[in-house]
Coordinates of C-alpha atoms and ligand atoms in Angstrom, one line a residue:
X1 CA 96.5 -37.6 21.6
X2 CA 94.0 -35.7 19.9
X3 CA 91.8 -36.4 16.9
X4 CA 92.9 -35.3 13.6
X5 CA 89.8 -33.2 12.9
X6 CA 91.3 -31.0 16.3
X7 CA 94.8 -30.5 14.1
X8 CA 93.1 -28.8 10.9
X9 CA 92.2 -25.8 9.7
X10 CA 90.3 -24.9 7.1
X11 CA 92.8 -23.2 4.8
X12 CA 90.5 -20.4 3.3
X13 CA 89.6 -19.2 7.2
X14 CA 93.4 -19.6 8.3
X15 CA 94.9 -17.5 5.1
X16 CA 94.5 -13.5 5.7
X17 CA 95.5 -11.5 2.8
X18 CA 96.0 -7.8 3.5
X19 CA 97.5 -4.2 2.2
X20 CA 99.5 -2.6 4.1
X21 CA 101.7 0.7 4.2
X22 CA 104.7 2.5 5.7
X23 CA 103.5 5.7 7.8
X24 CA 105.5 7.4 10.4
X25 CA 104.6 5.0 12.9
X26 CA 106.0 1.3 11.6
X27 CA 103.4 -0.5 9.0
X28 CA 99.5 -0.3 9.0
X29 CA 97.1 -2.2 7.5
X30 CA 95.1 -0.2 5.1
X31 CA 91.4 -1.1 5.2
X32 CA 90.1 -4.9 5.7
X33 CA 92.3 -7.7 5.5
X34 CA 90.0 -10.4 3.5
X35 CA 89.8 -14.0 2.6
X36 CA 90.7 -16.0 -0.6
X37 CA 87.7 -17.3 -1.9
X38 CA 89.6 -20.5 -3.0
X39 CA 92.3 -22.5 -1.8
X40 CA 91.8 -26.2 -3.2
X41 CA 94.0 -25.1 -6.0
X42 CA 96.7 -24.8 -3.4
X43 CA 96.0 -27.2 -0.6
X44 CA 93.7 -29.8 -2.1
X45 CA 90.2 -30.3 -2.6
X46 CA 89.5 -30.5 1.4
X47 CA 90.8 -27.4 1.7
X48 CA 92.3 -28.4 5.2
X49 CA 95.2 -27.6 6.8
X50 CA 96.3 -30.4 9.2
X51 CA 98.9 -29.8 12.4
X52 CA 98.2 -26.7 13.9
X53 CA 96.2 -24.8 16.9
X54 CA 95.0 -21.7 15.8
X55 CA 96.5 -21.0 12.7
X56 CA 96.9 -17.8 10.7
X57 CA 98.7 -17.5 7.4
X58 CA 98.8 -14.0 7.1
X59 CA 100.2 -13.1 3.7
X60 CA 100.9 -9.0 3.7
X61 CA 101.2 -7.3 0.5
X62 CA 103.1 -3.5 0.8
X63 CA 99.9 -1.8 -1.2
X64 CA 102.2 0.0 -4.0
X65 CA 105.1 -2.6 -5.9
X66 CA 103.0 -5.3 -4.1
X67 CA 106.2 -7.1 -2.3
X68 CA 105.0 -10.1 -0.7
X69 CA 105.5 -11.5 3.0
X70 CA 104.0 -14.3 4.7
X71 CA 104.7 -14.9 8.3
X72 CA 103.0 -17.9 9.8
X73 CA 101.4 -18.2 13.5
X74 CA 100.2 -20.9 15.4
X75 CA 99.8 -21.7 19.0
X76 CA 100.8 -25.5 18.9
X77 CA 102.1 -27.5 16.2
X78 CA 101.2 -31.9 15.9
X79 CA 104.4 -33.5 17.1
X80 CA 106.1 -35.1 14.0
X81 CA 104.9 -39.0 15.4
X82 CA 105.9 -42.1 12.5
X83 CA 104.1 -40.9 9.3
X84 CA 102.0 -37.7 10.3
X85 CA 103.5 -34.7 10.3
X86 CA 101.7 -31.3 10.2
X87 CA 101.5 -29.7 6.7
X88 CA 104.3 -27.9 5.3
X89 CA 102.7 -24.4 4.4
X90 CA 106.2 -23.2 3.1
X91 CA 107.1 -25.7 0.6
X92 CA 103.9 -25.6 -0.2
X93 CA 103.2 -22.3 -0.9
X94 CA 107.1 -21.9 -2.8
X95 CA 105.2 -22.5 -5.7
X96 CA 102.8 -20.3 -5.5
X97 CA 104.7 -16.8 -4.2
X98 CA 108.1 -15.6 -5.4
X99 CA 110.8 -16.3 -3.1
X100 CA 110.7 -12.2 -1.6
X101 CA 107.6 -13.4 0.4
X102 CA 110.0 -15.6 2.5
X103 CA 112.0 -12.3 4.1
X104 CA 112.1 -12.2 7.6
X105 CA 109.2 -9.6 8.7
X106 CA 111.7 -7.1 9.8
X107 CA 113.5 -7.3 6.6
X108 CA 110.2 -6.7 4.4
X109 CA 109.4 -3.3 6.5
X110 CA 112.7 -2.0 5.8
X111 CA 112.7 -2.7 2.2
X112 CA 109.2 -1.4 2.2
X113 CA 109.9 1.8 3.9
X114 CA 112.5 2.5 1.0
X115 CA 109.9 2.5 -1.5
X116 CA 110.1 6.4 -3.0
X117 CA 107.4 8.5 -2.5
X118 CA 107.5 9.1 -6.7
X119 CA 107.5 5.2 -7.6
X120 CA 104.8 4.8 -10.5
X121 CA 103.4 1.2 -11.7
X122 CA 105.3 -0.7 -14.3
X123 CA 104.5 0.1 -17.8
X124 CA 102.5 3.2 -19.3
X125 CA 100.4 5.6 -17.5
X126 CA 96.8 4.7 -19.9
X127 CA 94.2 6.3 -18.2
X128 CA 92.9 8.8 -15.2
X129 CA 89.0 8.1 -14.1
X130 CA 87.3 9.3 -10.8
X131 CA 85.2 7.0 -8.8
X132 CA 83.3 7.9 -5.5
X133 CA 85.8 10.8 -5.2
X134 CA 88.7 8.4 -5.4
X135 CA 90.9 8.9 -8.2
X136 CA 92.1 5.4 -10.2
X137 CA 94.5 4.6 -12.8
X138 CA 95.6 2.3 -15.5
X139 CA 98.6 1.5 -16.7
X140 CA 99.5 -0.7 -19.3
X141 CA 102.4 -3.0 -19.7
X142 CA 104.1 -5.6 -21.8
X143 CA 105.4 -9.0 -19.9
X144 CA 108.5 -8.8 -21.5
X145 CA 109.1 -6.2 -18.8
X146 CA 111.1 -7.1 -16.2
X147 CA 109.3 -5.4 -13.7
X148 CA 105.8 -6.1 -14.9
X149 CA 107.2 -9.7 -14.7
X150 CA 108.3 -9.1 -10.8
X151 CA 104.9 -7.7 -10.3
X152 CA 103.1 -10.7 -11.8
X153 CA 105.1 -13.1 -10.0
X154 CA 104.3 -11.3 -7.0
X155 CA 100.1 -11.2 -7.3
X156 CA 99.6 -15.0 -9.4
X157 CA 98.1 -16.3 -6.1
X158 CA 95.0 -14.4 -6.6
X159 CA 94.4 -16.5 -9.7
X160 CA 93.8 -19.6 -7.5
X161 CA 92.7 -17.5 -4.7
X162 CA 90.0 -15.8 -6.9
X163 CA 89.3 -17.2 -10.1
X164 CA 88.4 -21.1 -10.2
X165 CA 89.9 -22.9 -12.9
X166 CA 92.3 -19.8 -13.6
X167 CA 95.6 -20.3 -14.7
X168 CA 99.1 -18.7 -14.0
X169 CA 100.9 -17.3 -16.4
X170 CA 104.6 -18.7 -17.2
X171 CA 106.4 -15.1 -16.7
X172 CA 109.4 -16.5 -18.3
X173 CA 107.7 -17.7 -21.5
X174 CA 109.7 -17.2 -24.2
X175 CA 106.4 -15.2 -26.0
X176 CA 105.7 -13.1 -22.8
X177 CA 105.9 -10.2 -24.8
X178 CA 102.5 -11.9 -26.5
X179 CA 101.6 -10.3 -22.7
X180 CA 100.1 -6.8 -22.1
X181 CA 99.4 -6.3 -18.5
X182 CA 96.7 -3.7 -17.2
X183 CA 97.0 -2.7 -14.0
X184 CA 94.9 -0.8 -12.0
X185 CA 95.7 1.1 -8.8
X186 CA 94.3 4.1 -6.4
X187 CA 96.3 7.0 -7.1
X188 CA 96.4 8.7 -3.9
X189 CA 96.4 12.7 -3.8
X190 CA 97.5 12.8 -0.6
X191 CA 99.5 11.3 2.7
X192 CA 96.6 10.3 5.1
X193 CA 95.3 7.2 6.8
X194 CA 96.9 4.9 3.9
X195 CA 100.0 5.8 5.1
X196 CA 102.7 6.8 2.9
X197 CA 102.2 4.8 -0.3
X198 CA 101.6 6.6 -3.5
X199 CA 99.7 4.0 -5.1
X200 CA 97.6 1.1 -3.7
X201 CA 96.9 -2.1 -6.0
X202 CA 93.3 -2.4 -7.1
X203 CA 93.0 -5.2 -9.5
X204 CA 94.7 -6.2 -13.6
X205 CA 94.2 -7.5 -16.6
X206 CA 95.9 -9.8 -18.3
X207 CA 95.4 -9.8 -22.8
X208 CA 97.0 -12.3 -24.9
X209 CA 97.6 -12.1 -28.6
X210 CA 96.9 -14.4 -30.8
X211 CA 97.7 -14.1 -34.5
X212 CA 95.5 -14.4 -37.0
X213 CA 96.8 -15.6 -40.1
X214 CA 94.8 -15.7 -43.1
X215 CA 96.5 -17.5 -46.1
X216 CA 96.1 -15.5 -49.5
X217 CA 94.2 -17.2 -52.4
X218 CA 95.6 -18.8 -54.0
X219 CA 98.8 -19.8 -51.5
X220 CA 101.8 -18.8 -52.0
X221 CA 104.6 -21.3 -51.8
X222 CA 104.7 -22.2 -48.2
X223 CA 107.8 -20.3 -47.5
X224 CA 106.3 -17.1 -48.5
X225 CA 103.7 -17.3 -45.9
X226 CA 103.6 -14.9 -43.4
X227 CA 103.0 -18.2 -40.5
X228 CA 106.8 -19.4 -41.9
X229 CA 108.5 -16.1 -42.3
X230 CA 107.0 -15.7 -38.5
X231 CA 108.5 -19.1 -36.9
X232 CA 111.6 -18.6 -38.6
X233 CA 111.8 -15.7 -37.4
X234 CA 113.0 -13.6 -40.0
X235 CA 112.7 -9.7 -40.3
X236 CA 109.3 -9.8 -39.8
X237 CA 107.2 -7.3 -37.7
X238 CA 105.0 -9.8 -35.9
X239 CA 103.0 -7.0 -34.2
X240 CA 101.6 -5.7 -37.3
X241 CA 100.6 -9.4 -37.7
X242 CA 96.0 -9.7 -37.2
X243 CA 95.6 -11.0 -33.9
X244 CA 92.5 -12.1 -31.3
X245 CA 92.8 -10.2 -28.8
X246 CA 92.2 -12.5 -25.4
X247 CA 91.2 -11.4 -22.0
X248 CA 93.0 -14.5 -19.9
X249 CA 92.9 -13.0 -16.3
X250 CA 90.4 -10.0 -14.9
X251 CA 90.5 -9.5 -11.4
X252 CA 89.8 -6.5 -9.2
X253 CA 90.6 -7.5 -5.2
X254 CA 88.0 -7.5 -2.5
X255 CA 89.0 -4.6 -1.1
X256 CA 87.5 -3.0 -3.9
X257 CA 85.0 -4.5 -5.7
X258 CA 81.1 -4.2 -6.0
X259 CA 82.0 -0.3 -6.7
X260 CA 81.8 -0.1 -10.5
X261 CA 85.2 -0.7 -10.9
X262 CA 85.7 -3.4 -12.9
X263 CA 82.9 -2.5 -15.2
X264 CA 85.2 0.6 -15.7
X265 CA 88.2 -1.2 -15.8
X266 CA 86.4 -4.1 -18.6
X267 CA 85.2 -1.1 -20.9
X268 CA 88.5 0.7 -20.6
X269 CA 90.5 -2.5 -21.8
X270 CA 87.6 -2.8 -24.4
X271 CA 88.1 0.5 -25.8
X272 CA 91.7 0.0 -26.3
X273 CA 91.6 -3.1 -28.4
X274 CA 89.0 -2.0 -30.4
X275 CA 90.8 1.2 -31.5
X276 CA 94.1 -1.3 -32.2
X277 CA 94.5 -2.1 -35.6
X278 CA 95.8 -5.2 -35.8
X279 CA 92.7 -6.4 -33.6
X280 CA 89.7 -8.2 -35.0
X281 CA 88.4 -9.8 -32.2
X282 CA 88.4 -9.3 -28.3
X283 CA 87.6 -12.8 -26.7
X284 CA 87.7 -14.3 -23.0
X285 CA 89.1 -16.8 -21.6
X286 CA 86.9 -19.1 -19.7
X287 CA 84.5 -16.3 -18.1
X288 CA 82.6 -17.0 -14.9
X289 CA 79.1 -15.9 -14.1
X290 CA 79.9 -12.7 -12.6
X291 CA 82.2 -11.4 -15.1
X292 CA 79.9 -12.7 -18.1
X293 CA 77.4 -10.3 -15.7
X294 CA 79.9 -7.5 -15.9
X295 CA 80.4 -7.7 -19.8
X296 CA 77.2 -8.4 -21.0
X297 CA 76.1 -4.7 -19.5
X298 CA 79.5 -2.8 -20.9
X299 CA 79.2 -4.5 -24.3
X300 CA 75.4 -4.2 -24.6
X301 CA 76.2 -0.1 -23.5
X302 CA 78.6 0.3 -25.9
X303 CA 77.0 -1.0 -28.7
X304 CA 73.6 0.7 -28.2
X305 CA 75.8 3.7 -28.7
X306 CA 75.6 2.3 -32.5
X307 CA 72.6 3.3 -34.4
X308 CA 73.3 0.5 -36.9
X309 CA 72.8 -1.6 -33.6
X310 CA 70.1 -0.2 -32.3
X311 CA 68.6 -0.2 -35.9
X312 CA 68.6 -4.0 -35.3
X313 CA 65.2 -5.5 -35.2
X314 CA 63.5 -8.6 -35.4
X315 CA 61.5 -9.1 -38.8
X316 CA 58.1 -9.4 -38.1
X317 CA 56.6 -10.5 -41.3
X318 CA 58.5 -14.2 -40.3
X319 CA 56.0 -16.7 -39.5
X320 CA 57.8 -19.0 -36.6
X321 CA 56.9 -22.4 -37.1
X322 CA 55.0 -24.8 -34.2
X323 CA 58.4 -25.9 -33.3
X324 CA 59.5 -22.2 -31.5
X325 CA 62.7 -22.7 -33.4
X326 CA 63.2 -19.1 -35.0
X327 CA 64.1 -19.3 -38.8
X328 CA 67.3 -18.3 -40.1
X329 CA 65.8 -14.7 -41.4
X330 CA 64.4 -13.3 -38.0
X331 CA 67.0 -10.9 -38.3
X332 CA 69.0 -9.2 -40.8
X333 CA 72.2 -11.5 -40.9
X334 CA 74.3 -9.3 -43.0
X335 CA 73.4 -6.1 -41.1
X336 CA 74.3 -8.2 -37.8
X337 CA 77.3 -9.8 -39.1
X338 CA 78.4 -5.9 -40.4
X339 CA 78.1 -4.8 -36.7
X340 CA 79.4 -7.4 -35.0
X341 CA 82.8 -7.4 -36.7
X342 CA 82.7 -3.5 -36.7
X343 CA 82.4 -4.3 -32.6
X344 CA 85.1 -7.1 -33.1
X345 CA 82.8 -8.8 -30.4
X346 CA 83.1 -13.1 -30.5
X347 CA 80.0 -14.3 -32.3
X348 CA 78.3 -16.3 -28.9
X349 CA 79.1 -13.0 -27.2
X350 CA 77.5 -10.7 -29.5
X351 CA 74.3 -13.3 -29.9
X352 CA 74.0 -12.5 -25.9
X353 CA 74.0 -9.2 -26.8
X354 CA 71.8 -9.1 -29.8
X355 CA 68.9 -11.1 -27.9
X356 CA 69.1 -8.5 -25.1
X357 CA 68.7 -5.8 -27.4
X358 CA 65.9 -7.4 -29.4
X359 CA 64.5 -8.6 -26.5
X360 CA 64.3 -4.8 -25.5
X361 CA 62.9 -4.0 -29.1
X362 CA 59.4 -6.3 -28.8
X363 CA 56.2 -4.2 -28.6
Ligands
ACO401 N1 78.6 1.3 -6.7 C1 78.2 0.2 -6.2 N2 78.0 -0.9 -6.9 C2 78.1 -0.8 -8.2 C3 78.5 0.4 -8.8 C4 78.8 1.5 -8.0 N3 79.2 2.6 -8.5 N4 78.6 0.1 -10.1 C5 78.2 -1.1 -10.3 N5 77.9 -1.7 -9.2 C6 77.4 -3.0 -9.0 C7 77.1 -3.6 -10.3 O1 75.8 -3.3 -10.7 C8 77.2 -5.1 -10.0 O2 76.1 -5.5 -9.4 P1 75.6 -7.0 -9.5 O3 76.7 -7.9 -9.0 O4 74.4 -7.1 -8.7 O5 75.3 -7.2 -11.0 C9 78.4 -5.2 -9.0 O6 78.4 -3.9 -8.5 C10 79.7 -5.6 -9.7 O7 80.1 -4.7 -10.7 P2 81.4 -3.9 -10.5 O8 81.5 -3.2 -9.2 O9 81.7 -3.1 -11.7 O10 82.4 -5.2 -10.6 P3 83.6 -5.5 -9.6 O11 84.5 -4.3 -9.5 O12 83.2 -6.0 -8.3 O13 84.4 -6.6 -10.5 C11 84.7 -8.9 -10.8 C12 83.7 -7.8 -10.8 C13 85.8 -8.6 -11.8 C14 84.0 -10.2 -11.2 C15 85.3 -9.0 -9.4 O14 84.3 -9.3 -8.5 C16 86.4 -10.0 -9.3 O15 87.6 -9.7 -9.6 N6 86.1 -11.2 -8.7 C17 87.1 -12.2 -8.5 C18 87.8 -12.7 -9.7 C19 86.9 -13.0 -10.8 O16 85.9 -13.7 -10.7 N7 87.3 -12.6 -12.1 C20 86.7 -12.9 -13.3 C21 87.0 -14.2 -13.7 S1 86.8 -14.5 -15.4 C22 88.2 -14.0 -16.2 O17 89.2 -13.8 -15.5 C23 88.3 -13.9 -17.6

């Protein structure tokens, strides 16, 4: 018998996830297939698959409504022998894809090839952009959809296949419509290479709301709050309520990143919370390095469009003691603190910001 390092696989090399299409001649794979970055979320921290001789998971996404199939190949297979069997990729992976993705491979073509040629995303059509000649959309969407829940279900694994330390999102909270989904797809003009899907998946968004709740002075008795009239749910319009706006999940897919997309995409989801009302402030949830990279350039271009921002300077006539610690009136607190909530930018956020600007500003 062989050794057990001859029986696995690492899992991030043996899953392939990829786009494909109907067109006139069966199913085609549009553009690269690619890798998840992670998969310790899913198989453990060695990342190993054990049992298997050449092993592919490949996991085929039908470009449009994103219906799932994974169909798993392997030349030889560890003979179950007392304790050690070969991983169970299926059970496994149940709780990480709905159960569509199980369909026999003949059965996903023929569901995919019934797709109409007019199906749209869930949700609302929110915006039309051009990029490299390529026309993209947005739409937005509430969880409490039932088909923006489908297609959530449907793309969760890139969460632990693309963002570490992400988190799904329970689809059937009873809050999901706390929820609003971006998505963002290729709208494609015409029937060519991508075979006949209308729309291929690009990336989404996920925002969460979070009240606000700001007890008058003095309080009212506690049943008068707005918090209690809230929980008990009485005839109370919750979305009028202040809220934090929070960016939980941001992802655009391999296929097409690295192409100013996701700066687009950031700004546009930016834009729409600071025009909402009941909005004070947009946070993020647990941002990486890359996407702090990503906002730090679309908030610091949006607020140089401010000239109360770019009238933001540091004061001069401060002495700054031996220490290096700046004193408290470098700057113009009130004037920052003005702009900042104007921006409804997080304070750490907006300090980033601030310091590249007055950075910018030195002689
Ligand atoms: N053509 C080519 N490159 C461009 C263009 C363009 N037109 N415009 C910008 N770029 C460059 C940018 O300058 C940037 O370069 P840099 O990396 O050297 O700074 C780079 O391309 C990336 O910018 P975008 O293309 O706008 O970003 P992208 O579309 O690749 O999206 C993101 C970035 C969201 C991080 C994406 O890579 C991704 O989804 N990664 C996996 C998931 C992830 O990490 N998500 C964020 C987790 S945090 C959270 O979810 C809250």
């Amino acid at each position: 018998m062989s050794s057990n390092d001859d029986w696995s696989t690492p899992s991030s090399d043996a899953v392939l996830v990829s786009l494909v299409s109907p067109s006139t001649r069966g199913v085609k794979t549009i553009s690269h297939s690619f890798h998840p970055k992670f998969t310790y979320p899913i198989f453990g921290d060695s990342e190993e698959i054990f049992g298997y001789k050449d092993l592919e998971i490949n996991l085929r996404y039908n470009a449009s409504d994103m219906r799932p199939n994974l169909t798993i190949s392997y030349a030889k297979k560890y003979p179950a022998v007392g304790e050690t069997e070969a991983t169970d990729i299926n059970e496994i992976l149940r709780e990480f894809l709905p159960e569509v993705a199980f369909q026999k491979k003949g059965d996903f073509e023929t569901a995919i090839k019934s797709v109409r040629e007019d199906w749209t995303p869930p949700g609302e059509l929110d915006t039309t952009f051009k990029s490299n000649h390529k026309t993209f959309e947005v739409w937005k969407a509430n969880l409490a959809d039932p088909a923006v829940k489908q297609l959530v279900k449907r793309i969760q694994i890139f969460v632990p296949f693309f963002i570490e330390g992400g988190s799904a999102i329970d689809v059937d909270d009873p809050d999901a419509d706390r929820w609003t989904v971006f998505f963002l797809y290729q709208k494609m003009t015409a029937v060519g290479d991508t075979g006949r899907n209308p729309y291929i998946f690009a990336g989404y968004c996920t925002v969460y709301r979070f009240f606000h709740f700001r007890l008058p002075t003095p309080p009212p008795s506690p049943s008068e709050t707005d918090l209690e009239k809230a929980t008990l749910g009485q005839d109370f319009d919750l979305s009028q309520l202040p809220c934090r706006s929070r960016i939980s999940q941001f992802l655009v897919i391999p296929l097409f990143q690295g192409k100013g997309l996701g700066s687009r995409f950031y700004s546009h989801v930016f834009q729409e919370y600071l025009k909402h009302p009941q909005t004070v402030e947009i946070t993020v949830e647990d941002p990486n390095e890359a996407f702090d990279d990503l906002r730090d350039i679309a908030d610091y271009q949006y607020l140089r469009q401010l000239p109360e921002f770019q009238a933001l300077r540091i004061n001069t006539d401060v002495t700054i003691p031996k220490s290096g610690t700046a004193p408290s009136n470098i700057v113009d607190k009130a004037a920052c603190e003005a702009v900042r909530v104007k921006a409804k930018i997080a304070p750490r956020q907006f300090a980033r910001v601030l310091e590249m600007h007055l950075l910018s500003t030195l002689p």
